CSV table of C-alpha atoms in Angstrom, one decimal:
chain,number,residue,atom,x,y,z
A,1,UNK,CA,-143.0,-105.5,-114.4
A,2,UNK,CA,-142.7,-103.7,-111.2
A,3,UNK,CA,-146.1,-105.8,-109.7
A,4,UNK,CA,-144.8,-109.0,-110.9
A,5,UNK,CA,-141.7,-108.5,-109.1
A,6,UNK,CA,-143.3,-107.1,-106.2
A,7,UNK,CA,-145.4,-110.7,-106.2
A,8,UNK,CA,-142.5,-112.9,-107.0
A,9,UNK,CA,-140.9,-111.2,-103.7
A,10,UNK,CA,-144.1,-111.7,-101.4
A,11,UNK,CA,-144.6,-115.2,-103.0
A,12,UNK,CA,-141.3,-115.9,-102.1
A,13,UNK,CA,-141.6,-114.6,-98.4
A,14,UNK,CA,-145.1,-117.0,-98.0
A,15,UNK,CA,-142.9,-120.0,-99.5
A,16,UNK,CA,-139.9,-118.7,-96.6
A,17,UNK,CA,-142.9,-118.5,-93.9
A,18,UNK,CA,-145.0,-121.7,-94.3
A,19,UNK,CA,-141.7,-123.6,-94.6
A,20,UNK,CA,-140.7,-122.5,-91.4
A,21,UNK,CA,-142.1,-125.8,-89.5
A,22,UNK,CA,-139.5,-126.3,-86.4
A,23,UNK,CA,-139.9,-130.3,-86.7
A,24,UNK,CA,-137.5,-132.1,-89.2
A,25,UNK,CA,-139.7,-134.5,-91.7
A,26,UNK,CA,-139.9,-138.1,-90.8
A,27,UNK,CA,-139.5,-137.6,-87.3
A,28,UNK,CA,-142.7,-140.0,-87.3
A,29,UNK,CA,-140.9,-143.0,-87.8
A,30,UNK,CA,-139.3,-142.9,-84.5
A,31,UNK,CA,-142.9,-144.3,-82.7
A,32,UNK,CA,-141.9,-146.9,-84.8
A,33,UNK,CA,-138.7,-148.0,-83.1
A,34,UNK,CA,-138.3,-150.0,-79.9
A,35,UNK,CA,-136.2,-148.8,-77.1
A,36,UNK,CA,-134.5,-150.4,-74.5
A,37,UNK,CA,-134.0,-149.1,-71.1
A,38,UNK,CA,-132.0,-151.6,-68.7
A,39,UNK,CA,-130.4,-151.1,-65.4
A,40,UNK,CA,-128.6,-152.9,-62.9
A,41,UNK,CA,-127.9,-152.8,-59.2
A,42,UNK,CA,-124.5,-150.9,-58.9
A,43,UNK,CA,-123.5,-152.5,-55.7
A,44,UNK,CA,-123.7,-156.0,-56.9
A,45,UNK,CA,-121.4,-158.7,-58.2
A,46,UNK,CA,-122.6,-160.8,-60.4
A,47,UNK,CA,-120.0,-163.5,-60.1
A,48,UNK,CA,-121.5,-164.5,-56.8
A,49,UNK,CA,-124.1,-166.1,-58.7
A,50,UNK,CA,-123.9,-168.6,-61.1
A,51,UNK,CA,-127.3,-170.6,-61.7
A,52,UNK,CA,-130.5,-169.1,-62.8
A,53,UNK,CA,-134.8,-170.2,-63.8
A,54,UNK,CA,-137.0,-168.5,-66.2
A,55,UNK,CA,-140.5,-168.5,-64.9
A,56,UNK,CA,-142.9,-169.5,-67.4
A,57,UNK,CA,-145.2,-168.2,-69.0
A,58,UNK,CA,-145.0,-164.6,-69.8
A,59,UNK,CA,-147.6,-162.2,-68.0
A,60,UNK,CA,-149.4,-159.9,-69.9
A,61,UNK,CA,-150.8,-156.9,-68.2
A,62,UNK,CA,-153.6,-154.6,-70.3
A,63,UNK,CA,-155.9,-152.5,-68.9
A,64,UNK,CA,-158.4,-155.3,-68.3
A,65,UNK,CA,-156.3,-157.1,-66.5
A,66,UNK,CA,-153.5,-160.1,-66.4
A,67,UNK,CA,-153.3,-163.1,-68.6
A,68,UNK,CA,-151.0,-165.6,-69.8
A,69,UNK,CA,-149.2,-164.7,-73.2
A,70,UNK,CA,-148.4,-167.3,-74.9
A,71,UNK,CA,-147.7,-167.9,-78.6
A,72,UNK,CA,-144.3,-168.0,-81.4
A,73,UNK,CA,-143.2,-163.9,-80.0
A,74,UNK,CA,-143.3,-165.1,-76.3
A,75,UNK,CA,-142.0,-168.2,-76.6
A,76,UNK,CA,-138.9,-166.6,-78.7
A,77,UNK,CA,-138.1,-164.1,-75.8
A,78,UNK,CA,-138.2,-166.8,-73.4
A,79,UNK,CA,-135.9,-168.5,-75.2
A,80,UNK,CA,-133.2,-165.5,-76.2
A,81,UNK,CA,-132.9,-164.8,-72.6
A,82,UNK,CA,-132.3,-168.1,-71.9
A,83,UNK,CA,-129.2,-167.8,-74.4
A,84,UNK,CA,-128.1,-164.6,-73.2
A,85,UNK,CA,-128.1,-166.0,-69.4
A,86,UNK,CA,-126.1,-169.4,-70.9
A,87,UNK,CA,-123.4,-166.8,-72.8
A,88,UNK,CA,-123.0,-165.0,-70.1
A,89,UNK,CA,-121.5,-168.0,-68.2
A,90,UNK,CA,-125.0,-168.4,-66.1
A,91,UNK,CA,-125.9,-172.0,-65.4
A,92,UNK,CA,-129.7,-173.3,-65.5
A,93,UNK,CA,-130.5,-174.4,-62.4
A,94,UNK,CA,-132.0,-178.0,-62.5
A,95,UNK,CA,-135.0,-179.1,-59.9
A,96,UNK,CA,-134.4,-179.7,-56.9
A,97,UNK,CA,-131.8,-177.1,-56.8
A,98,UNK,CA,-132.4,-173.5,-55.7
A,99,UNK,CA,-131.7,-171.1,-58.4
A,100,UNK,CA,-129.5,-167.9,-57.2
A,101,UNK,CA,-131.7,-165.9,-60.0
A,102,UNK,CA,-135.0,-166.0,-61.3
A,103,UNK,CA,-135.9,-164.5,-64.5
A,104,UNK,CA,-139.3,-163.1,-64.8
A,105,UNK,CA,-140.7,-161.4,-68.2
A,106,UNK,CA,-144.2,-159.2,-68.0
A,107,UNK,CA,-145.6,-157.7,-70.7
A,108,UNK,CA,-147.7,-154.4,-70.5
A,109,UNK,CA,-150.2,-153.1,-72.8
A,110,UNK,CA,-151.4,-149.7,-71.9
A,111,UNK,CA,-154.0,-147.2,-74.0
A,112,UNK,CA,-153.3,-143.5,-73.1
A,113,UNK,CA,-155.8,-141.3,-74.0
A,114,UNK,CA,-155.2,-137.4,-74.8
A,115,UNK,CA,-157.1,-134.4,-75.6
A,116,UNK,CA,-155.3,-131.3,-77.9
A,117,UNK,CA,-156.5,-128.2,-79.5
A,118,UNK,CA,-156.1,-127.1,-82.6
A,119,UNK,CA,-154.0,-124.7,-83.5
A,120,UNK,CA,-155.3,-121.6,-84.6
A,121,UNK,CA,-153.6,-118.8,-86.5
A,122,UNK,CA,-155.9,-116.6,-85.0
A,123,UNK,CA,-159.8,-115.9,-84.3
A,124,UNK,CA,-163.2,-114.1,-85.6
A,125,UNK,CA,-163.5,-110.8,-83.5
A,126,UNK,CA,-167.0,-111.2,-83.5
A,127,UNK,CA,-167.1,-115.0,-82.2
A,128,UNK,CA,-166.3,-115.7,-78.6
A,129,UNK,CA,-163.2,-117.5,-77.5
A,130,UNK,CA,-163.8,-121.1,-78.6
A,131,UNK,CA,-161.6,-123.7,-79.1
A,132,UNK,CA,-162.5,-127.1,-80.2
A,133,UNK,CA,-161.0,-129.9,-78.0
A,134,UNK,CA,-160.1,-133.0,-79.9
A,135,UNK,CA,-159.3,-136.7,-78.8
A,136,UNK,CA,-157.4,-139.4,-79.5
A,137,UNK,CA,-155.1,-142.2,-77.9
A,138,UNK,CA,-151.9,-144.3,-78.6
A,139,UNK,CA,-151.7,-147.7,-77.2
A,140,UNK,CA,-147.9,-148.2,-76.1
A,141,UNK,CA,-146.7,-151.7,-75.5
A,142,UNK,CA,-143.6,-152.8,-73.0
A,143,UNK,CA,-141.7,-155.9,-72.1
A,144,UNK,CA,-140.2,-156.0,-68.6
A,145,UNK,CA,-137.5,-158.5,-68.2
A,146,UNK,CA,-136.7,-158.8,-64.3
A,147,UNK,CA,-133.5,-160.6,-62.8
A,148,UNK,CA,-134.7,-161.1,-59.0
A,149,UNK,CA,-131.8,-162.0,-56.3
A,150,UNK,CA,-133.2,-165.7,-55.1
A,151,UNK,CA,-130.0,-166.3,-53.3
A,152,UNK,CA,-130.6,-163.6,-50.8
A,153,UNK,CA,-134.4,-163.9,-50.5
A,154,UNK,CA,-135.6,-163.1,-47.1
A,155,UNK,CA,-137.8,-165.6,-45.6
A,156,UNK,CA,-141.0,-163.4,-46.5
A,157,UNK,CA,-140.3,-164.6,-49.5
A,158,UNK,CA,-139.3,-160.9,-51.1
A,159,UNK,CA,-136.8,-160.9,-53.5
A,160,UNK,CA,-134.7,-157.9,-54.9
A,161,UNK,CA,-134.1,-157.1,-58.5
A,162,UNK,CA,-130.8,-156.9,-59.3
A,163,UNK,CA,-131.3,-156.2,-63.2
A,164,UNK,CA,-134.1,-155.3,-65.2
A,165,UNK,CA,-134.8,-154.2,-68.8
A,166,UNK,CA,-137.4,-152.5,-70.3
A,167,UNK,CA,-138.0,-153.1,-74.1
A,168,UNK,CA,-140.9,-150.3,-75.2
A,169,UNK,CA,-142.7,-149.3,-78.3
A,170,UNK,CA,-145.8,-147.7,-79.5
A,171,UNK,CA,-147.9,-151.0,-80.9
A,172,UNK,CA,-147.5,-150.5,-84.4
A,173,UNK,CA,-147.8,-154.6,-85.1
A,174,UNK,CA,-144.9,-153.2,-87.4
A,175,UNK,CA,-142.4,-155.6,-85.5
A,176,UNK,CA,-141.2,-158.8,-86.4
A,177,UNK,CA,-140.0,-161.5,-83.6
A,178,UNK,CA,-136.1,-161.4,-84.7
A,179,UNK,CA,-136.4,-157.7,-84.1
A,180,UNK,CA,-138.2,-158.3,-80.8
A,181,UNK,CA,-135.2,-160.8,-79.9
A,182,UNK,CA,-132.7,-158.4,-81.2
A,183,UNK,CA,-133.9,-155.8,-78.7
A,184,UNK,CA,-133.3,-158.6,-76.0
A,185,UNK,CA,-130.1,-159.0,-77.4
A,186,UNK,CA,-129.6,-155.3,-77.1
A,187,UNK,CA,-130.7,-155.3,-73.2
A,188,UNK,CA,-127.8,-158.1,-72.5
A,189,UNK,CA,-124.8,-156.1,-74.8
A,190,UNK,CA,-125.8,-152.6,-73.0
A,191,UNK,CA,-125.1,-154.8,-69.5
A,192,UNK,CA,-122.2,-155.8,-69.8
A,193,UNK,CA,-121.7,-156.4,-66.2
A,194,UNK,CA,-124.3,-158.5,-65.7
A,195,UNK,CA,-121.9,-161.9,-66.1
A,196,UNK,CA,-120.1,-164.7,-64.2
A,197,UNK,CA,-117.4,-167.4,-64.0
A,198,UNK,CA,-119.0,-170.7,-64.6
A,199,UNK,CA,-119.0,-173.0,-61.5
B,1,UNK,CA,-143.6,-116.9,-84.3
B,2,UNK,CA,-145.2,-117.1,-88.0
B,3,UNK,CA,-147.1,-113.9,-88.1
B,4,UNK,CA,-143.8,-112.2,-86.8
B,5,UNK,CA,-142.0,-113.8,-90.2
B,6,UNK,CA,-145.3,-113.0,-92.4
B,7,UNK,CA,-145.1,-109.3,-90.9
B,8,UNK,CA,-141.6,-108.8,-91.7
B,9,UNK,CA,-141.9,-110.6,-95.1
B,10,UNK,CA,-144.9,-107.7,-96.0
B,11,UNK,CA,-142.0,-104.9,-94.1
B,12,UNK,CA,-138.6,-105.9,-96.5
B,13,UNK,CA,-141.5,-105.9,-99.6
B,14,UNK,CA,-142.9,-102.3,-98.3
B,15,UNK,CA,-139.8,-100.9,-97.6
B,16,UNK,CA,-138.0,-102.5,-101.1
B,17,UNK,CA,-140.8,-100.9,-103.4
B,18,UNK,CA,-139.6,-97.3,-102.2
B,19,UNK,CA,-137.4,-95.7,-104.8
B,20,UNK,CA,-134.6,-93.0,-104.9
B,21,UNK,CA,-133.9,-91.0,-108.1
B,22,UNK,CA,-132.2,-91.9,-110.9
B,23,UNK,CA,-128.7,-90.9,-111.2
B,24,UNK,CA,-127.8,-90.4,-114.9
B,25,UNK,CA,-126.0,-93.1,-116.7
B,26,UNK,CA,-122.5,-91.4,-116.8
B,27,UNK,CA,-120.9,-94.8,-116.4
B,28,UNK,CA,-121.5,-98.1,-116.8
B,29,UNK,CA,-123.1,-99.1,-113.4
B,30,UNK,CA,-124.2,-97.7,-110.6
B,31,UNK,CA,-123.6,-97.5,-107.0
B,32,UNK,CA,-126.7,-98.7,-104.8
B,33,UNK,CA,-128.3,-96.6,-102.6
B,34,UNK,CA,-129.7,-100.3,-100.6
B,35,UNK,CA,-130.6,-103.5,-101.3
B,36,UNK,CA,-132.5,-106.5,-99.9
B,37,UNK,CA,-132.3,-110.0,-100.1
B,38,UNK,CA,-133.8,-113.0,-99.8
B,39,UNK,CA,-131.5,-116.3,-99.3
B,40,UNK,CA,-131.7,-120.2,-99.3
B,41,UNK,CA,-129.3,-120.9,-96.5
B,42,UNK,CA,-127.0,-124.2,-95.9
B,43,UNK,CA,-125.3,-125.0,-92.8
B,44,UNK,CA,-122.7,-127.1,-92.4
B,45,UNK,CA,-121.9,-127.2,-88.7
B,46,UNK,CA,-118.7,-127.5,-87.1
B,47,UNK,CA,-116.6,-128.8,-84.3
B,48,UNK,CA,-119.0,-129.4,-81.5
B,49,UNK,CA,-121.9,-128.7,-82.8
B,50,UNK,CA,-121.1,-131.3,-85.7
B,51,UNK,CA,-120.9,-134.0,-83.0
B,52,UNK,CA,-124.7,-133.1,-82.5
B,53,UNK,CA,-125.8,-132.9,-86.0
B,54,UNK,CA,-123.3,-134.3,-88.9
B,55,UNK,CA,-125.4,-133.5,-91.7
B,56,UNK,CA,-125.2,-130.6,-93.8
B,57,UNK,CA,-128.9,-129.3,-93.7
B,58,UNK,CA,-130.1,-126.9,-96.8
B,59,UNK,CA,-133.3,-126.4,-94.4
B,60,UNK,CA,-132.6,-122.3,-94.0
B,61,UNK,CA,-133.7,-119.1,-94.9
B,62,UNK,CA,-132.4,-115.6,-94.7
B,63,UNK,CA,-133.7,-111.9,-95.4
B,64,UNK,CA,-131.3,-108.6,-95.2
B,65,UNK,CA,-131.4,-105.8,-95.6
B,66,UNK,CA,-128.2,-103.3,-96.7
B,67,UNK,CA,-127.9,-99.8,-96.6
B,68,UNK,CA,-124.6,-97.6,-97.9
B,69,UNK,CA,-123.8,-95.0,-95.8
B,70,UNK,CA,-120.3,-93.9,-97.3
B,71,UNK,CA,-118.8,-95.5,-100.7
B,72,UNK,CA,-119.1,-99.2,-101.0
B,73,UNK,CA,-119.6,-99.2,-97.1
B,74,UNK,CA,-123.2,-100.4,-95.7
B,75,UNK,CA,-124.9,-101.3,-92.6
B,76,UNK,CA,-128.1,-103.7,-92.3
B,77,UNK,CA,-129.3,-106.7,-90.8
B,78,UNK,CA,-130.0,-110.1,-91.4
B,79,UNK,CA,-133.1,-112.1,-89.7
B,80,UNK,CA,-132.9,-115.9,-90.6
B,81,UNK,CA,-133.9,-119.3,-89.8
B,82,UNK,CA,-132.1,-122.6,-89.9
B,83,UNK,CA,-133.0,-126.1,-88.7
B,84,UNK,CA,-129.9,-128.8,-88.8
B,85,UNK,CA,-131.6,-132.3,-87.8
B,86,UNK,CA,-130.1,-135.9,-88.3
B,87,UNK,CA,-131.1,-139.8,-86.8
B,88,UNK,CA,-129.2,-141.7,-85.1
B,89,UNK,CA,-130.1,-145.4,-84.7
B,90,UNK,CA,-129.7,-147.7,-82.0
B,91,UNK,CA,-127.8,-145.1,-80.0
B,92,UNK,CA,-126.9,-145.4,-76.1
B,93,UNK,CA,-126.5,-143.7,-73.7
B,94,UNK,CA,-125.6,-144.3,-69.8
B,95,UNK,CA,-125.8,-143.3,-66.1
B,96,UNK,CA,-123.3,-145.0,-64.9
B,97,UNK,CA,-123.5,-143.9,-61.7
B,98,UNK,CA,-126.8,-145.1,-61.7
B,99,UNK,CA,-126.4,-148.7,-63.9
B,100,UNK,CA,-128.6,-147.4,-66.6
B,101,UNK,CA,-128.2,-147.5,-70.3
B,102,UNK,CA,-131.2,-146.6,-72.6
B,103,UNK,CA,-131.2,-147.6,-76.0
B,104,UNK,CA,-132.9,-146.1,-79.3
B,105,UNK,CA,-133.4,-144.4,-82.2
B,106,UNK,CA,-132.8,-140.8,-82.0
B,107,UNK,CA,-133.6,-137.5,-83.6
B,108,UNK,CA,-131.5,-134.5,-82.7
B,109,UNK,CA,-132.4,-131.3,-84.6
B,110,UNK,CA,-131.5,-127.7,-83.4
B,111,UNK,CA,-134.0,-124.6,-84.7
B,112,UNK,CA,-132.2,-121.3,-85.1
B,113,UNK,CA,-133.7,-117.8,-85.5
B,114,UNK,CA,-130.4,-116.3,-85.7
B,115,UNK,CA,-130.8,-111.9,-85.8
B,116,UNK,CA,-127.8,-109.6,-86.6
B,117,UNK,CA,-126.9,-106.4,-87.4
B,118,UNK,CA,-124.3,-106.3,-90.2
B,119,UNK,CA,-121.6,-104.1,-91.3
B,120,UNK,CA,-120.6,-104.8,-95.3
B,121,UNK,CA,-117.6,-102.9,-97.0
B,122,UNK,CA,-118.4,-103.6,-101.5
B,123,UNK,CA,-115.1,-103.0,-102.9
B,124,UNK,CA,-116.6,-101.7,-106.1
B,125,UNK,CA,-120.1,-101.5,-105.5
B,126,UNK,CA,-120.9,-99.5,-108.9
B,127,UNK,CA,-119.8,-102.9,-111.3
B,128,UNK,CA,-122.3,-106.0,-112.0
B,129,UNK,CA,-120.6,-108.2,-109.8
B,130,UNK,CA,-119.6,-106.0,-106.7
B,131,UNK,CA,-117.2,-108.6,-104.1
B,132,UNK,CA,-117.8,-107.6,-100.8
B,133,UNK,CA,-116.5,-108.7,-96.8
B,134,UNK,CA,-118.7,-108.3,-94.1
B,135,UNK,CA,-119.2,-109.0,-90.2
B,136,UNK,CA,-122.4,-109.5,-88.4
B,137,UNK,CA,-122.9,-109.0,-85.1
B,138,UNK,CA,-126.2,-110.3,-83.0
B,139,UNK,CA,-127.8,-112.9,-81.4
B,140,UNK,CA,-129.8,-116.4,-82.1
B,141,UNK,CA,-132.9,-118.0,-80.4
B,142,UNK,CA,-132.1,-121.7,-80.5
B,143,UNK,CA,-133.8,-125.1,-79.8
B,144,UNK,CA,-131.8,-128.2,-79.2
B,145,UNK,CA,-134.2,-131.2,-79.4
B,146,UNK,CA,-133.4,-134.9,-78.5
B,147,UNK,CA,-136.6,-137.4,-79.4
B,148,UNK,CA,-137.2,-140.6,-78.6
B,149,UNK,CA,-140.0,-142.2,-79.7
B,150,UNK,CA,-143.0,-139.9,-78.7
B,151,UNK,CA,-140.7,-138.0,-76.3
B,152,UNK,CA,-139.0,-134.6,-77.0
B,153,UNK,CA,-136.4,-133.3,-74.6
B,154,UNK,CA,-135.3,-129.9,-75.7
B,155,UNK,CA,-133.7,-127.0,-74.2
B,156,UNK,CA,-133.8,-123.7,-75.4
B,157,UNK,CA,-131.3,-120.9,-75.0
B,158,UNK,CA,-130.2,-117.3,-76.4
B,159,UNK,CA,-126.4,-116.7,-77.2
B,160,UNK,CA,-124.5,-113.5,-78.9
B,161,UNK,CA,-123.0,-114.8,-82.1
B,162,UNK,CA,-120.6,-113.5,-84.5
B,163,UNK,CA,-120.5,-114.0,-88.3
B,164,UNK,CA,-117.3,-113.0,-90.7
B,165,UNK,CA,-119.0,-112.8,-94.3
B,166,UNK,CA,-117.7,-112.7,-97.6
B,167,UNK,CA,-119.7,-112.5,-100.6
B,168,UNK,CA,-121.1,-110.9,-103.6
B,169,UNK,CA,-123.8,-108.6,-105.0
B,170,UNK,CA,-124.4,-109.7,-109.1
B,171,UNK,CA,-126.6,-107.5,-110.9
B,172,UNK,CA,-128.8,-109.3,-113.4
B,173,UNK,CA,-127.5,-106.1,-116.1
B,174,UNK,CA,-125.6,-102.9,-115.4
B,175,UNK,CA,-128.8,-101.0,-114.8
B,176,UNK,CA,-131.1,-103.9,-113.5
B,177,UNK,CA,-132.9,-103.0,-110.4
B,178,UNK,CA,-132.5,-106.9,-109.6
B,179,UNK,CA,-129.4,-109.4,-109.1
B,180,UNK,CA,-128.5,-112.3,-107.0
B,181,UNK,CA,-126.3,-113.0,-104.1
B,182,UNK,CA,-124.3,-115.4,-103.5
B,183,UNK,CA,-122.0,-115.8,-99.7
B,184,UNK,CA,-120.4,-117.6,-97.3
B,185,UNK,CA,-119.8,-117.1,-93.8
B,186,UNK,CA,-118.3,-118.7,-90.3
B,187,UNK,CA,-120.5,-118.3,-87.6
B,188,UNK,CA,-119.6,-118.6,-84.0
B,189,UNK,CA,-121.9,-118.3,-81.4
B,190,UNK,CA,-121.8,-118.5,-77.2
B,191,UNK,CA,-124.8,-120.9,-77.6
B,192,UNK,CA,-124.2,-124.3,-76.1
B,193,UNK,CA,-126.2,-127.9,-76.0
B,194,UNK,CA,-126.3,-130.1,-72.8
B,195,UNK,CA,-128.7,-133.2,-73.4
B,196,UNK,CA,-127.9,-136.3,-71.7
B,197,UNK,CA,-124.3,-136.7,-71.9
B,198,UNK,CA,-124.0,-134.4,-75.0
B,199,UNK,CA,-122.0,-131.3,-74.0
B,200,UNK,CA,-121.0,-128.4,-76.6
B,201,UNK,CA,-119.9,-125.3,-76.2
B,202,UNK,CA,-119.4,-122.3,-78.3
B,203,UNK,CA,-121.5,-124.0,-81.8
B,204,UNK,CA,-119.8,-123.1,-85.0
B,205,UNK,CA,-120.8,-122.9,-88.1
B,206,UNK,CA,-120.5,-122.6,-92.1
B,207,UNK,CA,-123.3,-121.1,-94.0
B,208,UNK,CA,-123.7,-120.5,-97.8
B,209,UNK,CA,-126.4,-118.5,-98.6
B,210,UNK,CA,-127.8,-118.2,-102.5
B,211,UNK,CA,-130.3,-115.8,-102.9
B,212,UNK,CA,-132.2,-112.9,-105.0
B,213,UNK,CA,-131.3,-109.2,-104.4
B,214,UNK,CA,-133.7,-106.2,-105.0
B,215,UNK,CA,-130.9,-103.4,-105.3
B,216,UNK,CA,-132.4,-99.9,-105.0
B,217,UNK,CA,-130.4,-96.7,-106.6
């Protein structure tokens, strides 16, 4: 009677033990989301400009190099950014005018790769110190929408950014478009200065 | 960390396994000489700290030890560990300073190893279900953690804690070397969190704790 208790307790202290992981469960899903990182230039009023030109197409950048993007996802950002600028009382600008923004949207596609060890509970006295290195990689994938300052461009052509957004995510393909154009969405509603009085 | 837990596992079994005589069975009962236990431990947290995590989290141990030193008074200690984790989605946070907001899901968990050394007073420690109030006094290793996608931001910091207790020991029969335990307890602690724009100070808690009891006589 005594053993079996004695083993009830010990099992019971290896359930306690292994269970002791620090990291919640499901904390995987969060490489799933897409976050959005904007931010604007503080000293800036955004009523002083009122017009505005996407540049098209969207640039991809991988590691290879830069290409257009083109296709329904691309054309869909294009397009919610367009209606973001128009809500927030923004004005296309139509050819020959000057636009006081540009728009610009590049897309990066980047492969990290990482080494890690295993970890060991302990080691064989009689082996020496090894520890087997292992590889692998996550390919990350990021959207940069950049609002440039046309209306002040020197004559070097340079432009400042007055508001960018970065939409990021680990390329799962698990995304849809209306997420993708929800997460623009997102990038206008956490700016809420970034707005004008119609002319 | 694990082989510390897996050591002191083997330690409370060692240590329970030793045995004082028998008293004779003049009453109905008897008074312990110890006792151990092992608990499933819920937290509910509290002010603050509830503005990190909501959720109740059932993810918690605990192991104590009790010793009676005069009548139904005992000293002992309690070694534990507690995780409290909860996602947030589509949560922002600014700089405003700065013009930055950042958007996403987020996990926020806090790991605990809490440690005390506890003073219990069993109002009639001889009877199957012996009531009993007790404070513990100690410290807690903690772990804040804030992730976003494949990015942790933690913080890690040590704080002196107090814990009120009230509880009781139930003996599976009058003479049964074994029984259950069953407590509850406030816990405040000098431990604080400061992620981002999260500030707490002074994390509270609620715990209940349901366990077994090895009761030596």
């Amino acid at each position: 009677m005594k053993t079996k208790l004695g083993l009830l307790f010990l099992g019971m202290g290896l359930v306690f033990t292994i269970s002791c992981t620090k990291y919640p469960p499901s904390s995987d899903r969060l490489l799933e989301d897409l976050a959005v990182l904007t931010q604007y230039d503080t000293k800036v009023d955004f009523n002083l400009y009122k017009t505005y030109s996407i540049s098209t197409p969207v640039m991809k950048v991988t590691d290879d190099g830069t290409v257009p993007m083109t296709g329904q996802t691309a054309d869909a950002v294009l397009a919610q950014i367009d209606k973001n600028m128009k809500a927030r009382g923004f004005v296309p600008a139509v050819a020959p005018q000057k636009p006081d923004l540009g728009i610009q949207v590049m897309y990066f596609q980047n492969t990290t790769v990482y080494t890690y060890y295993y970890d060991w509970w302990g080691y064989y006295p009689y082996y020496p110190y090894y520890y087997p290195v292992y590889y692998s990689s996550y390919t990350t994938g990021m959207a940069n929408i950049e609002l440039m300052d046309l209306k002040n461009a020197g004559t070097d052509n340079r432009a400042a950014v007055r508001w960018n957004a970065f939409i990021r995510g680990l390329l799962t393909d698990t995304h849809t478009t209306a997420e993708i154009t929800g997460r623009v969405d997102q990038a206008f509603i956490q700016t809420p200065q970034l707005q004008t009085t119609k002319p | 960390m694990k082989k510390i837990l897996l050591i002191f596992a083997v330690f409370v079994l060692l240590t329970s396994l030793v045995q004082g005589q028998d008293k004779p069975a003049s009453s109905l009962g008897f008074t312990p000489r110890s006792y151990y236990t092992f608990s499933w431990n819920t937290t509910f947290t509290m002010g603050d700290f509830n503005k990190w995590v909501g959720n109740a989290s059932p993810a918690g141990f605990d192991m104590g030890g009790r010793y009676f030193i005069k009548n139904g008074l005992a000293v002992g200690w309690n070694l534990s560990w507690q995780r409290v984790s909860q996602i947030y989605d589509n949560e922002t946070y600014t700089i405003p300073d700065k013009g930055i907001a950042i958007n996403a899901e987020n996990y926020r968990f806090t790991w605990m190893i809490p440690f005390q050394v506890a003073l219990a007073y069993h109002f009639i420690p001889e009877k199957m279900v012996s009531p009993y109030i007790g404070l513990g006094i100690g410290g807690d290793y903690m772990e804040h953690h804030l992730m976003i996608q494949e990015y942790d931001i933690y913080k890690t910091r040590w704080d002196f804690s107090l814990t009120p207790e009230v509880g009781a020991l139930v003996k599976f029969g009058n003479f049964n070397q074994w029984g259950a335990l069953v407590a509850f307890n406030y816990k405040w602690t000098t431990n604080q969190i400061e992620l981002y724009e999260t500030t707490s100070k002074n994390l509270q808690m609620l715990n209940l704790k349901v366990g077994i009891a090895m009761i030596i006589r």
